[in-house]
Structures are given as structure tokens and as C-alpha cells.
Amino acid sequence: MARPIKFRKVEFFPKSTYFVPWGKAKCKISEIVLKVEELEAMRLKDIEELNQEECAGKMQVSRQTFQNIIDSARKKVAIALTQGNAIRISGGNYTTNFCKFKCFDCGELYEVNYEQDRFSCPVCGSRRVLCSKKSDFCTKWCKNNKCE
């Protein structure tokens, strides 16, 4: 069985999530998807000017994983800019400090670190878990009391 992908910690979400080249016919534009954690890696390294170890620490990943994420991000952006592709920021394997989950069986309040944490409590394994919905951001990815 493959090891589960640990979610990367993300602190920033852009207001604009779609970028297109000016003056190119829409029917001729290809799209590149930049994952949310890839944008976060570029923000930390290139804008915040943190070193690789600090970036990895903020995202709660190893230095090698951070390097893999930023290499992928930079390649996607370079391809989009040189080939005139659109960039859509979406998806990925990430979590935030904005949303915590609560287990109704054991009472544990926890952050999502792995995909399965959205569906079952990491402490007791109960499937009776729910997003705490304590922040405005959370309403963007939680609907009808179930996190998507």
C-alpha cells in the first residue's frame, strides 16, 4: 500500500486564480494548473525570501519535498509564460490553519494533515467528524456541513 500524501501547510490564498495572456485568441489558449501548495512555495521562497529550510518548516514538509514542489511550480510558470498558456491556481494536497475538524465521539479538535482526516478522526477512527466552520475561509470549501 502506498504511503498517504501528507498535506502541505498553506497560509496564502490569492484573490485572483486565473491568468491569461493578453491578445491571444481564447480558442488557442492552453491551460496550466498550478497547485495551491506550488504557489505557496514560490511565495515563501521568491517573495518572502526565506531559505529552503525555513520554507519547508512553514509548509511542514521535508526540504526535498519542498524542492520538488518549487521545481514543479517554476517549471509550470516558465512553460505558461514562454508558450502563452493560461495559469489556473487550483487543487493540490494542502491544509490551512483556518479550518479545524471536530470528532463527535472522542471530542478531539484537530487539523487536517492527511486526506483521510477529512473523513475520520486520527485519534479514535470515528467517521463522525465535522469541520468546525469557525472562519470565513472555511465556507469556501465546506458546504452543507460536509467538507469537500
Short mmCIF file of C-alpha atoms in Angstrom, two decimals, residues 4-52:
data_model
loop_
_atom_site.label_atom_id
_atom_site.label_comp_id
_atom_site.label_asym_id
_atom_site.label_seq_id
_atom_site.Cartn_x
_atom_site.Cartn_y
_atom_site.Cartn_z
CA PRO A 4 -0.52 8.62 2.07
CA ILE A 5 0.47 12.09 0.88
CA LYS A 6 0.84 14.43 3.82
CA PHE A 7 -0.92 17.73 3.30
CA ARG A 8 1.27 20.80 2.92
CA LYS A 9 0.54 23.78 5.19
CA VAL A 10 -0.58 26.84 3.21
CA GLU A 11 -1.07 30.35 4.61
CA PHE A 12 -1.90 32.37 1.49
CA PHE A 13 -4.78 32.19 -0.99
CA PRO A 14 -4.84 34.55 -3.97
CA LYS A 15 -7.92 36.61 -4.79
CA SER A 16 -7.24 36.09 -8.49
CA THR A 17 -6.88 32.46 -9.51
CA TYR A 18 -6.86 32.65 -13.30
CA PHE A 19 -4.33 34.42 -15.52
CA VAL A 20 -4.46 34.57 -19.31
CA PRO A 21 -2.10 36.07 -21.88
CA TRP A 22 -3.28 39.32 -23.40
CA GLY A 23 -4.12 39.39 -27.09
CA LYS A 24 -4.24 35.66 -27.76
CA ALA A 25 -7.42 34.06 -29.13
CA LYS A 26 -9.25 32.17 -26.39
CA CYS A 27 -9.62 29.08 -28.56
CA LYS A 28 -5.81 28.89 -28.88
CA ILE A 29 -5.01 29.15 -25.17
CA SER A 30 -3.93 26.04 -23.32
CA GLU A 31 -4.26 25.96 -19.56
CA ILE A 32 -1.71 25.01 -16.94
CA VAL A 33 -2.89 24.20 -13.42
CA LEU A 34 -0.68 25.50 -10.63
CA LYS A 35 -1.46 23.76 -7.35
CA VAL A 36 -2.11 25.91 -4.28
CA GLU A 37 0.95 24.48 -2.50
CA GLU A 38 3.12 25.26 -5.55
CA LEU A 39 2.07 28.91 -5.38
CA GLU A 40 2.76 28.90 -1.63
CA ALA A 41 6.27 27.51 -2.24
CA MET A 42 7.05 30.28 -4.74
CA ARG A 43 5.62 32.91 -2.39
CA LEU A 44 7.73 31.77 0.54
CA LYS A 45 10.96 31.40 -1.43
CA ASP A 46 10.73 34.19 -4.01
CA ILE A 47 8.66 36.87 -2.26
CA GLU A 48 9.27 36.24 1.45
CA GLU A 49 12.89 35.33 0.59
CA LEU A 50 13.07 32.52 3.15
CA ASN A 51 15.74 29.86 2.82
CA GLN A 52 14.78 26.32 1.83
#
